[in-house]
Amino acid sequence: MDIYIKEQKGYAPQMNYARKTTLDSIEGCTQEELDGLLSSDGNIIGALLLHMAAVEKGFQIEFFDGRNPNEVEMEEWGAAYGLGARGRKEIVGHPLSFYIERLHRVRQKTLTVLAEKPDNWLYEECRWDGYPSNHYFIWFHVMEDEINHRGQIRLMRKALQLERKREA
């Protein structure tokens, strides 16, 4: 398999690489792995996948739409955005395709909107969480969050697989 970061007209190639490696890390993920909880206060792999989509969705709303999430969006994405107890309660039992579809749907909007923005938009100043920032950092943070959780997912899958082998 060849692995390159190449220009894709209109998009930063790193966005595609981060997502490709995330999808590679969950390929063949079983329902047991998606829903496996390693500690009582942890998160499941499925929740982390939905969290990746929720973070990106939240930044779309804030920085593309220029507003806060509405009630409907908070109902759909709130558990995934915040994780924790609400996430453990509400995000469970979904097949892998559910998470992949949401990751894909949210990313498609990001790519569509970013393709319409001029490059200098990335350097425009904005405020995030009360601090001065720019759009470049905002989308870097989306990628950073995904990469961080992908690392967790890889470790969790290995731990869950080891646990299953010990029980067998």
GROMACS .gro file of N, CA and C in nm:
model
  504
    1MET      N    1   0.085  -0.118   0.000
    1MET     CA    2   0.000   0.000   0.000
    1MET      C    3   0.089   0.123   0.000
    2ASP      N    4   0.061   0.218  -0.087
    2ASP     CA    5   0.132   0.345  -0.090
    2ASP      C    6   0.063   0.442   0.003
    3ILE      N    7   0.142   0.515   0.079
    3ILE     CA    8   0.087   0.616   0.168
    3ILE      C    9   0.158   0.747   0.140
    4TYR      N   10   0.083   0.842   0.091
    4TYR     CA   11   0.135   0.974   0.062
    4TYR      C   12   0.039   1.078   0.116
    5ILE      N   13   0.092   1.194   0.147
    5ILE     CA   14   0.008   1.312   0.168
    5ILE      C   15   0.023   1.392   0.040
    6LYS      N   16  -0.086   1.401  -0.034
    6LYS     CA   17  -0.085   1.469  -0.163
    6LYS      C   18  -0.187   1.581  -0.163
    7GLU      N   19  -0.165   1.673  -0.252
    7GLU     CA   20  -0.261   1.781  -0.270
    7GLU      C   21  -0.394   1.723  -0.318
    8GLN      N   22  -0.499   1.771  -0.260
    8GLN     CA   23  -0.633   1.741  -0.308
    8GLN      C   24  -0.697   1.876  -0.331
    9LYS      N   25  -0.729   1.906  -0.450
    9LYS     CA   26  -0.775   2.040  -0.486
    9LYS      C   27  -0.879   2.091  -0.385
   10GLY      N   28  -0.843   2.203  -0.322
   10GLY     CA   29  -0.935   2.269  -0.231
   10GLY      C   30  -0.924   2.228  -0.085
   11TYR      N   31  -0.839   2.129  -0.052
   11TYR     CA   32  -0.837   2.080   0.086
   11TYR      C   33  -0.694   2.060   0.137
   12ALA      N   34  -0.680   2.072   0.267
   12ALA     CA   35  -0.552   2.040   0.331
   12ALA      C   36  -0.539   1.888   0.337
   13PRO      N   37  -0.430   1.831   0.289
   13PRO     CA   38  -0.417   1.685   0.284
   13PRO      C   39  -0.413   1.620   0.422
   14GLN      N   40  -0.372   1.693   0.524
   14GLN     CA   41  -0.365   1.634   0.658
   14GLN      C   42  -0.501   1.594   0.711
   15MET      N   43  -0.607   1.664   0.669
   15MET     CA   44  -0.741   1.628   0.715
   15MET      C   45  -0.778   1.489   0.668
   16ASN      N   46  -0.747   1.457   0.546
   16ASN     CA   47  -0.779   1.325   0.494
   16ASN      C   48  -0.694   1.217   0.559
   17TYR      N   49  -0.568   1.247   0.585
   17TYR     CA   50  -0.482   1.148   0.647
   17TYR      C   51  -0.528   1.117   0.790
   18ALA      N   52  -0.561   1.219   0.866
   18ALA     CA   53  -0.608   1.195   1.003
   18ALA      C   54  -0.732   1.107   1.002
   19ARG      N   55  -0.826   1.133   0.913
   19ARG     CA   56  -0.948   1.054   0.907
   19ARG      C   57  -0.920   0.913   0.858
   20LYS      N   58  -0.833   0.899   0.757
   20LYS     CA   59  -0.800   0.767   0.705
   20LYS      C   60  -0.742   0.680   0.817
   21THR      N   61  -0.652   0.734   0.895
   21THR     CA   62  -0.591   0.653   1.001
   21THR      C   63  -0.691   0.625   1.113
   22THR      N   64  -0.786   0.714   1.135
   22THR     CA   65  -0.892   0.685   1.232
   22THR      C   66  -0.976   0.568   1.182
   23LEU      N   67  -1.018   0.574   1.057
   23LEU     CA   68  -1.098   0.465   1.001
   23LEU      C   69  -1.020   0.334   0.998
   24ASP      N   70  -0.891   0.341   0.967
   24ASP     CA   71  -0.807   0.221   0.972
   24ASP      C   72  -0.804   0.161   1.112
   25SER      N   73  -0.802   0.246   1.214
   25SER     CA   74  -0.791   0.198   1.352
   25SER      C   75  -0.917   0.129   1.402
   26ILE      N   76  -1.030   0.153   1.335
   26ILE     CA   77  -1.156   0.090   1.380
   26ILE      C   78  -1.205  -0.017   1.283
   27GLU      N   79  -1.128  -0.042   1.178
   27GLU     CA   80  -1.169  -0.143   1.081
   27GLU      C   81  -1.191  -0.277   1.151
   28GLY      N   82  -1.306  -0.338   1.127
   28GLY     CA   83  -1.337  -0.467   1.187
   28GLY      C   84  -1.372  -0.461   1.335
   29CYS      N   85  -1.393  -0.344   1.387
   29CYS     CA   86  -1.426  -0.328   1.529
   29CYS      C   87  -1.557  -0.401   1.558
   30THR      N   88  -1.555  -0.487   1.658
   30THR     CA   89  -1.674  -0.564   1.694
   30THR      C   90  -1.767  -0.481   1.783
   31GLN      N   91  -1.890  -0.527   1.797
   31GLN     CA   92  -1.983  -0.459   1.885
   31GLN      C   93  -1.930  -0.462   2.029
   32GLU      N   94  -1.869  -0.572   2.065
   32GLU     CA   95  -1.811  -0.584   2.199
   32GLU      C   96  -1.701  -0.480   2.220
   33GLU      N   97  -1.621  -0.456   2.116
   33GLU     CA   98  -1.516  -0.353   2.127
   33GLU      C   99  -1.576  -0.213   2.128
   34LEU      N  100  -1.675  -0.189   2.044
   34LEU     CA  101  -1.739  -0.057   2.039
   34LEU      C  102  -1.802  -0.019   2.172
   35ASP      N  103  -1.858  -0.117   2.242
   35ASP     CA  104  -1.931  -0.091   2.366
   35ASP      C  105  -1.855  -0.129   2.492
   36GLY      N  106  -1.730  -0.178   2.477
   36GLY     CA  107  -1.654  -0.224   2.592
   36GLY      C  108  -1.605  -0.110   2.679
   37LEU      N  109  -1.634  -0.118   2.807
   37LEU     CA  110  -1.596  -0.015   2.903
   37LEU      C  111  -1.482  -0.069   2.988
   38LEU      N  112  -1.370   0.000   2.988
   38LEU     CA  113  -1.253  -0.046   3.063
   38LEU      C  114  -1.254  -0.001   3.208
   39SER      N  115  -1.327   0.108   3.237
   39SER     CA  116  -1.340   0.154   3.376
   39SER      C  117  -1.478   0.217   3.393
   40SER      N  118  -1.525   0.221   3.513
   40SER     CA  119  -1.661   0.269   3.538
   40SER      C  120  -1.680   0.416   3.504
   41ASP      N  121  -1.573   0.492   3.499
   41ASP     CA  122  -1.586   0.634   3.466
   41ASP      C  123  -1.523   0.668   3.331
   42GLY      N  124  -1.497   0.566   3.250
   42GLY     CA  125  -1.436   0.587   3.119
   42GLY      C  126  -1.539   0.604   3.009
   43ASN      N  127  -1.492   0.600   2.888
   43ASN     CA  128  -1.577   0.610   2.771
   43ASN      C  129  -1.559   0.487   2.685
   44ILE      N  130  -1.657   0.456   2.605
   44ILE     CA  131  -1.646   0.344   2.513
   44ILE      C  132  -1.593   0.395   2.379
   45ILE      N  133  -1.544   0.305   2.297
   45ILE     CA  134  -1.491   0.342   2.167
   45ILE      C  135  -1.599   0.411   2.083
   46GLY      N  136  -1.719   0.359   2.084
   46GLY     CA  137  -1.827   0.422   2.008
   46GLY      C  138  -1.849   0.566   2.050
   47ALA      N  139  -1.844   0.593   2.179
   47ALA     CA  140  -1.864   0.730   2.227
   47ALA      C  141  -1.751   0.821   2.181
   48LEU      N  142  -1.628   0.769   2.180
   48LEU     CA  143  -1.516   0.851   2.134
   48LEU      C  144  -1.529   0.883   1.986
   49LEU      N  145  -1.576   0.787   1.907
   49LEU     CA  146  -1.598   0.813   1.764
   49LEU      C  147  -1.704   0.920   1.744
   50LEU      N  148  -1.814   0.908   1.817
   50LEU     CA  149  -1.920   1.007   1.805
   50LEU      C  150  -1.874   1.142   1.859
   51HIS      N  151  -1.788   1.141   1.960
   51HIS     CA  152  -1.731   1.264   2.014
   51HIS      C  153  -1.650   1.338   1.907
   52MET      N  154  -1.573   1.263   1.828
   52MET     CA  155  -1.496   1.326   1.720
   52MET      C  156  -1.589   1.402   1.626
   53ALA      N  157  -1.698   1.338   1.588
   53ALA     CA  158  -1.795   1.403   1.500
   53ALA      C  159  -1.861   1.522   1.570
   54ALA      N  160  -1.891   1.507   1.698
   54ALA     CA  161  -1.958   1.614   1.772
   54ALA      C  162  -1.870   1.737   1.787
   55VAL      N  163  -1.742   1.716   1.813
   55VAL     CA  164  -1.649   1.830   1.824
   55VAL      C  165  -1.645   1.905   1.691
   56GLU      N  166  -1.631   1.831   1.583
   56GLU     CA  167  -1.626   1.894   1.451
   56GLU      C  168  -1.758   1.966   1.422
   57LYS      N  169  -1.870   1.903   1.454
   57LYS     CA  170  -2.001   1.964   1.434
   57LYS      C  171  -2.013   2.093   1.515
   58GLY      N  172  -1.967   2.088   1.639
   58GLY     CA  173  -1.972   2.207   1.725
   58GLY      C  174  -1.892   2.324   1.667
   59PHE      N  175  -1.774   2.293   1.614
   59PHE     CA  176  -1.694   2.398   1.553
   59PHE      C  177  -1.756   2.448   1.423
   60GLN      N  178  -1.823   2.360   1.349
   60GLN     CA  179  -1.895   2.405   1.230
   60GLN      C  180  -2.001   2.508   1.268
   61ILE      N  181  -2.078   2.474   1.370
   61ILE     CA  182  -2.186   2.563   1.414
   61ILE      C  183  -2.129   2.697   1.460
   62GLU      N  184  -2.025   2.691   1.542
   62GLU     CA  185  -1.969   2.813   1.598
   62GLU      C  186  -1.895   2.898   1.494
   63PHE      N  187  -1.815   2.834   1.409
   63PHE     CA  188  -1.726   2.913   1.322
   63PHE      C  189  -1.772   2.921   1.177
   64PHE      N  190  -1.855   2.831   1.132
   64PHE     CA  191  -1.914   2.845   0.998
   64PHE      C  192  -2.047   2.919   1.006
   65ASP      N  193  -2.129   2.881   1.103
   65ASP     CA  194  -2.262   2.940   1.115
   65ASP      C  195  -2.265   3.063   1.206
   66GLY      N  196  -2.161   3.082   1.288
   66GLY     CA  197  -2.151   3.200   1.374
   66GLY      C  198  -2.252   3.205   1.486
   67ARG      N  199  -2.281   3.091   1.545
   67ARG     CA  200  -2.382   3.086   1.652
   67ARG      C  201  -2.351   2.972   1.747
   68ASN      N  202  -2.430   2.963   1.852
   68ASN     CA  203  -2.423   2.850   1.946
   68ASN      C  204  -2.519   2.741   1.899
   69PRO      N  205  -2.494   2.618   1.940
   69PRO     CA  206  -2.587   2.510   1.903
   69PRO      C  207  -2.727   2.536   1.957
   70ASN      N  208  -2.827   2.500   1.879
   70ASN     CA  209  -2.965   2.516   1.924
   70ASN      C  210  -3.008   2.393   2.006
   71GLU      N  211  -3.131   2.394   2.051
   71GLU     CA  212  -3.182   2.286   2.136
   71GLU      C  213  -3.180   2.151   2.066
   72VAL      N  214  -3.219   2.148   1.940
   72VAL     CA  215  -3.220   2.022   1.863
   72VAL      C  216  -3.078   1.969   1.848
   73GLU      N  217  -2.984   2.055   1.815
   73GLU     CA  218  -2.844   2.014   1.800
   73GLU      C  219  -2.785   1.967   1.933
   74MET      N  220  -2.821   2.033   2.040
   74MET     CA  221  -2.772   1.989   2.173
   74MET      C  222  -2.829   1.853   2.209
   75GLU      N  223  -2.953   1.827   2.172
   75GLU     CA  224  -3.012   1.695   2.198
   75GLU      C  225  -2.940   1.588   2.118
   76GLU      N  226  -2.911   1.617   1.991
   76GLU     CA  227  -2.845   1.519   1.905
   76GLU      C  228  -2.699   1.497   1.943
   77TRP      N  229  -2.628   1.604   1.976
   77TRP     CA  230  -2.482   1.596   1.991
   77TRP      C  231  -2.431   1.615   2.133
   78GLY      N  232  -2.515   1.657   2.226
   78GLY     CA  233  -2.470   1.691   2.362
   78GLY      C  234  -2.400   1.578   2.436
   79ALA      N  235  -2.457   1.459   2.432
   79ALA     CA  236  -2.396   1.345   2.503
   79ALA      C  237  -2.259   1.313   2.446
   80ALA      N  238  -2.248   1.320   2.314
   80ALA     CA  239  -2.120   1.289   2.249
   80ALA      C  240  -2.018   1.399   2.272
   81TYR      N  241  -2.063   1.522   2.276
   81TYR     CA  242  -1.970   1.633   2.297
   81TYR      C  243  -1.911   1.628   2.437
   82GLY      N  244  -1.997   1.606   2.536
   82GLY     CA  245  -1.952   1.609   2.674
   82GLY      C  246  -1.901   1.477   2.728
   83LEU      N  247  -1.942   1.367   2.668
   83LEU     CA  248  -1.906   1.231   2.713
   83LEU      C  249  -1.948   1.211   2.859
   84GLY      N  250  -1.865   1.148   2.941
   84GLY     CA  251  -1.896   1.127   3.081
   84GLY      C  252  -2.017   1.039   3.103
   85ALA      N  253  -2.086   1.063   3.215
   85ALA     CA  254  -2.200   0.980   3.255
   85ALA      C  255  -2.311   0.981   3.149
   86ARG      N  256  -2.340   1.099   3.095
   86ARG     CA  257  -2.445   1.106   2.992
   86ARG      C  258  -2.405   1.025   2.869
   87GLY      N  259  -2.282   1.036   2.829
   87GLY     CA  260  -2.233   0.959   2.715
   87GLY      C  261  -2.241   0.810   2.739
   88ARG      N  262  -2.202   0.766   2.860
   88ARG     CA  263  -2.208   0.622   2.893
   88ARG      C  264  -2.352   0.572   2.890
   89LYS      N  265  -2.445   0.657   2.926
   89LYS     CA  266  -2.586   0.616   2.929
   89LYS      C  267  -2.650   0.617   2.790
   90GLU      N  268  -2.620   0.719   2.711
   90GLU     CA  269  -2.691   0.739   2.585
   90GLU      C  270  -2.622   0.682   2.462
   91ILE      N  271  -2.492   0.663   2.468
   91ILE     CA  272  -2.419   0.619   2.348
   91ILE      C  273  -2.372   0.476   2.367
   92VAL      N  274  -2.453   0.383   2.324
   92VAL     CA  275  -2.420   0.242   2.336
   92VAL      C  276  -2.510   0.162   2.241
   93GLY      N  277  -2.456   0.054   2.189
   93GLY     CA  278  -2.536  -0.036   2.108
   93GLY      C  279  -2.545  -0.004   1.960
   94HIS      N  280  -2.473   0.098   1.916
   94HIS     CA  281  -2.477   0.133   1.773
   94HIS      C  282  -2.374   0.050   1.696
   95PRO      N  283  -2.408   0.011   1.573
   95PRO     CA  284  -2.310  -0.061   1.491
   95PRO      C  285  -2.200   0.034   1.442
   96LEU      N  286  -2.091  -0.023   1.399
   96LEU     CA  287  -1.978   0.056   1.349
   96LEU      C  288  -2.024   0.150   1.237
   97SER      N  289  -2.112   0.104   1.150
   97SER     CA  290  -2.160   0.186   1.039
   97SER      C  291  -2.226   0.315   1.085
   98PHE      N  292  -2.291   0.313   1.200
   98PHE     CA  293  -2.355   0.433   1.257
   98PHE      C  294  -2.250   0.541   1.281
   99TYR      N  295  -2.140   0.503   1.344
   99TYR     CA  296  -2.035   0.600   1.377
   99TYR      C  297  -1.964   0.649   1.251
  100ILE      N  298  -1.936   0.558   1.159
  100ILE     CA  299  -1.868   0.596   1.035
  100ILE      C  300  -1.954   0.692   0.954
  101GLU      N  301  -2.083   0.668   0.949
  101GLU     CA  302  -2.174   0.756   0.874
  101GLU      C  303  -2.173   0.896   0.932
  102ARG      N  304  -2.175   0.908   1.063
  102ARG     CA  305  -2.175   1.040   1.125
  102ARG      C  306  -2.042   1.112   1.105
  103LEU      N  307  -1.933   1.039   1.120
  103LEU     CA  308  -1.802   1.098   1.093
  103LEU      C  309  -1.796   1.150   0.949
  104HIS      N  310  -1.845   1.069   0.857
  104HIS     CA  311  -1.842   1.107   0.715
  104HIS      C  312  -1.933   1.227   0.688
  105ARG      N  313  -2.053   1.223   0.739
  105ARG     CA  314  -2.150   1.331   0.713
  105ARG      C  315  -2.097   1.466   0.764
  106VAL      N  316  -2.044   1.466   0.886
  106VAL     CA  317  -1.992   1.590   0.943
  106VAL      C  318  -1.871   1.638   0.864
  107ARG      N  319  -1.781   1.546   0.830
  107ARG     CA  320  -1.660   1.586   0.756
  107ARG      C  321  -1.696   1.642   0.619
  108GLN      N  322  -1.798   1.585   0.554
  108GLN     CA  323  -1.837   1.635   0.423
  108GLN      C  324  -1.875   1.782   0.429
  109LYS      N  325  -1.947   1.821   0.534
  109LYS     CA  326  -1.984   1.963   0.547
  109LYS      C  327  -1.858   2.046   0.567
  110THR      N  328  -1.767   2.000   0.651
  110THR     CA  329  -1.643   2.075   0.674
  110THR      C  330  -1.569   2.096   0.543
  111LEU      N  331  -1.554   1.989   0.466
  111LEU     CA  332  -1.481   1.999   0.340
  111LEU      C  333  -1.551   2.092   0.241
  112THR      N  334  -1.682   2.082   0.236
  112THR     CA  335  -1.759   2.167   0.145
  112THR      C  336  -1.740   2.314   0.180
  113VAL      N  337  -1.753   2.347   0.308
  113VAL     CA  338  -1.741   2.488   0.349
  113VAL      C  339  -1.596   2.536   0.334
  114LEU      N  340  -1.499   2.455   0.376
  114LEU     CA  341  -1.360   2.499   0.364
  114LEU      C  342  -1.320   2.521   0.218
  115ALA      N  343  -1.373   2.443   0.127
  115ALA     CA  344  -1.342   2.460  -0.016
  115ALA      C  345  -1.392   2.594  -0.067
  116GLU      N  346  -1.495   2.648  -0.002
  116GLU     CA  347  -1.551   2.777  -0.044
  116GLU      C  348  -1.477   2.895   0.017
  117LYS      N  349  -1.398   2.871   0.120
  117LYS     CA  350  -1.328   2.979   0.190
  117LYS      C  351  -1.196   3.010   0.121
  118PRO      N  352  -1.159   3.137   0.112
  118PRO     CA  353  -1.025   3.169   0.061
  118PRO      C  354  -0.920   3.129   0.166
  119ASP      N  355  -0.801   3.101   0.121
  119ASP     CA  356  -0.695   3.058   0.214
  119ASP      C  357  -0.672   3.158   0.327
  120ASN      N  358  -0.684   3.288   0.297
  120ASN     CA  359  -0.657   3.387   0.402
  120ASN      C  360  -0.761   3.382   0.514
  121TRP      N  361  -0.876   3.320   0.491
  121TRP     CA  362  -0.977   3.302   0.597
  121TRP      C  363  -0.917   3.226   0.715
  122LEU      N  364  -0.829   3.132   0.687
  122LEU     CA  365  -0.768   3.053   0.794
  122LEU      C  366  -0.694   3.141   0.895
  123TYR      N  367  -0.641   3.251   0.849
  123TYR     CA  368  -0.561   3.338   0.935
  123TYR      C  369  -0.642   3.450   0.999
  124GLU      N  370  -0.770   3.457   0.966
  124GLU     CA  371  -0.856   3.558   1.029
  124GLU      C  372  -0.868   3.530   1.178
  125GLU      N  373  -0.862   3.635   1.255
  125GLU     CA  374  -0.873   3.621   1.400
  125GLU      C  375  -1.017   3.595   1.441
  126CYS      N  376  -1.031   3.519   1.546
  126CYS     CA  377  -1.162   3.490   1.604
  126CYS      C  378  -1.139   3.467   1.753
  127ARG      N  379  -1.246   3.447   1.825
  127ARG     CA  380  -1.235   3.417   1.969
  127ARG      C  381  -1.287   3.277   1.989
  128TRP      N  382  -1.216   3.204   2.072
  128TRP     CA  383  -1.259   3.069   2.107
  128TRP      C  384  -1.242   3.052   2.257
  129ASP      N  385  -1.351   3.017   2.320
  129ASP     CA  386  -1.351   2.994   2.465
  129ASP      C  387  -1.296   3.115   2.540
  130GLY      N  388  -1.324   3.234   2.486
  130GLY     CA  389  -1.282   3.358   2.549
  130GLY      C  390  -1.141   3.402   2.516
  131TYR      N  391  -1.070   3.327   2.434
  131TYR     CA  392  -0.931   3.359   2.401
  131TYR      C  393  -0.918   3.398   2.255
  132PRO      N  394  -0.820   3.486   2.224
  132PRO     CA  395  -0.796   3.517   2.083
  132PRO      C  396  -0.738   3.395   2.012
  133SER      N  397  -0.782   3.375   1.890
  133SER     CA  398  -0.738   3.261   1.812
  133SER      C  399  -0.748   3.297   1.665
  134ASN      N  400  -0.735   3.196   1.578
  134ASN     CA  401  -0.765   3.214   1.436
  134ASN      C  402  -0.827   3.084   1.385
  135HIS      N  403  -0.886   3.092   1.266
  135HIS     CA  404  -0.954   2.975   1.212
  135HIS      C  405  -0.858   2.859   1.187
  136TYR      N  406  -0.734   2.889   1.156
  136TYR     CA  407  -0.635   2.783   1.134
  136TYR      C  408  -0.621   2.698   1.261
  137PHE      N  409  -0.607   2.765   1.376
  137PHE     CA  410  -0.596   2.690   1.501
  137PHE      C  411  -0.723   2.612   1.531
  138ILE      N  412  -0.838   2.671   1.504
  138ILE     CA  413  -0.965   2.603   1.531
  138ILE      C  414  -0.969   2.469   1.459
  139TRP      N  415  -0.935   2.467   1.329
  139TRP     CA  416  -0.942   2.342   1.254
  139TRP      C  417  -0.824   2.250   1.285
  140PHE      N  418  -0.711   2.307   1.325
  140PHE     CA  419  -0.602   2.226   1.378
  140PHE      C  420  -0.650   2.152   1.502
  141HIS      N  421  -0.723   2.222   1.588
  141HIS     CA  422  -0.772   2.161   1.712
  141HIS      C  423  -0.869   2.047   1.683
  142VAL      N  424  -0.953   2.060   1.582
  142VAL     CA  425  -1.043   1.951   1.544
  142VAL      C  426  -0.961   1.827   1.510
  143MET      N  427  -0.855   1.845   1.430
  143MET     CA  428  -0.769   1.731   1.391
  143MET      C  429  -0.694   1.676   1.514
  144GLU      N  430  -0.645   1.765   1.597
  144GLU     CA  431  -0.572   1.726   1.717
  144GLU      C  432  -0.661   1.641   1.809
  145ASP      N  433  -0.786   1.683   1.826
  145ASP     CA  434  -0.879   1.610   1.910
  145ASP      C  435  -0.903   1.470   1.854
  146GLU      N  436  -0.921   1.461   1.724
  146GLU     CA  437  -0.943   1.330   1.662
  146GLU      C  438  -0.821   1.240   1.680
  147ILE      N  439  -0.703   1.295   1.656
  147ILE     CA  440  -0.581   1.215   1.668
  147ILE      C  441  -0.561   1.167   1.811
  148ASN      N  442  -0.589   1.251   1.907
  148ASN     CA  443  -0.578   1.213   2.048
  148ASN      C  444  -0.672   1.096   2.080
  149HIS      N  445  -0.797   1.108   2.040
  149HIS     CA  446  -0.894   1.003   2.070
  149HIS      C  447  -0.868   0.876   1.990
  150ARG      N  448  -0.812   0.891   1.870
  150ARG     CA  449  -0.774   0.773   1.793
  150ARG      C  450  -0.669   0.692   1.869
  151GLY      N  451  -0.575   0.760   1.931
  151GLY     CA  452  -0.476   0.691   2.014
  151GLY      C  453  -0.541   0.616   2.128
  152GLN      N  454  -0.638   0.679   2.193
  152GLN     CA  455  -0.712   0.611   2.300
  152GLN      C  456  -0.782   0.487   2.246
  153ILE      N  457  -0.844   0.501   2.131
  153ILE     CA  458  -0.918   0.390   2.071
  153ILE      C  459  -0.825   0.273   2.043
  154ARG      N  460  -0.708   0.300   1.988
  154ARG     CA  461  -0.612   0.192   1.961
  154ARG      C  462  -0.574   0.119   2.089
  155LEU      N  463  -0.546   0.194   2.195
  155LEU     CA  464  -0.511   0.131   2.322
  155LEU      C  465  -0.629   0.053   2.380
  156MET      N  466  -0.748   0.110   2.370
  156MET     CA  467  -0.867   0.044   2.423
  156MET      C  468  -0.895  -0.086   2.350
  157ARG      N  469  -0.883  -0.085   2.217
  157ARG     CA  470  -0.907  -0.209   2.140
  157ARG      C  471  -0.810  -0.318   2.184
  158LYS      N  472  -0.683  -0.283   2.199
  158LYS     CA  473  -0.584  -0.381   2.242
  158LYS      C  474  -0.618  -0.435   2.381
  159ALA      N  475  -0.653  -0.346   2.472
  159ALA     CA  476  -0.687  -0.389   2.608
  159ALA      C  477  -0.811  -0.478   2.609
  160LEU      N  478  -0.912  -0.442   2.531
  160LEU     CA  479  -1.034  -0.522   2.525
  160LEU      C  480  -1.007  -0.658   2.462
  161GLN      N  481  -0.922  -0.663   2.360
  161GLN     CA  482  -0.887  -0.790   2.298
  161GLN      C  483  -0.808  -0.878   2.394
  162LEU      N  484  -0.717  -0.820   2.470
  162LEU     CA  485  -0.642  -0.897   2.571
  162LEU      C  486  -0.735  -0.950   2.679
  163GLU      N  487  -0.827  -0.867   2.722
  163GLU     CA  488  -0.925  -0.908   2.824
  163GLU      C  489  -1.008  -1.025   2.774
  164ARG      N  490  -1.051  -1.019   2.649
  164ARG     CA  491  -1.130  -1.126   2.589
  164ARG      C  492  -1.049  -1.256   2.583
  165LYS      N  493  -0.922  -1.246   2.548
  165LYS     CA  494  -0.836  -1.366   2.540
  165LYS      C  495  -0.818  -1.428   2.679
  166ARG      N  496  -0.803  -1.344   2.780
  166ARG     CA  497  -0.788  -1.397   2.917
  166ARG      C  498  -0.913  -1.469   2.964
  167GLU      N  499  -1.029  -1.416   2.923
  167GLU     CA  500  -1.156  -1.476   2.964
  167GLU      C  501  -1.185  -1.606   2.889
  168ALA      N  502  -1.124  -1.624   2.773
  168ALA     CA  503  -1.151  -1.743   2.690
  168ALA      C  504  -1.082  -1.867   2.741
   0.00000   0.00000   0.00000
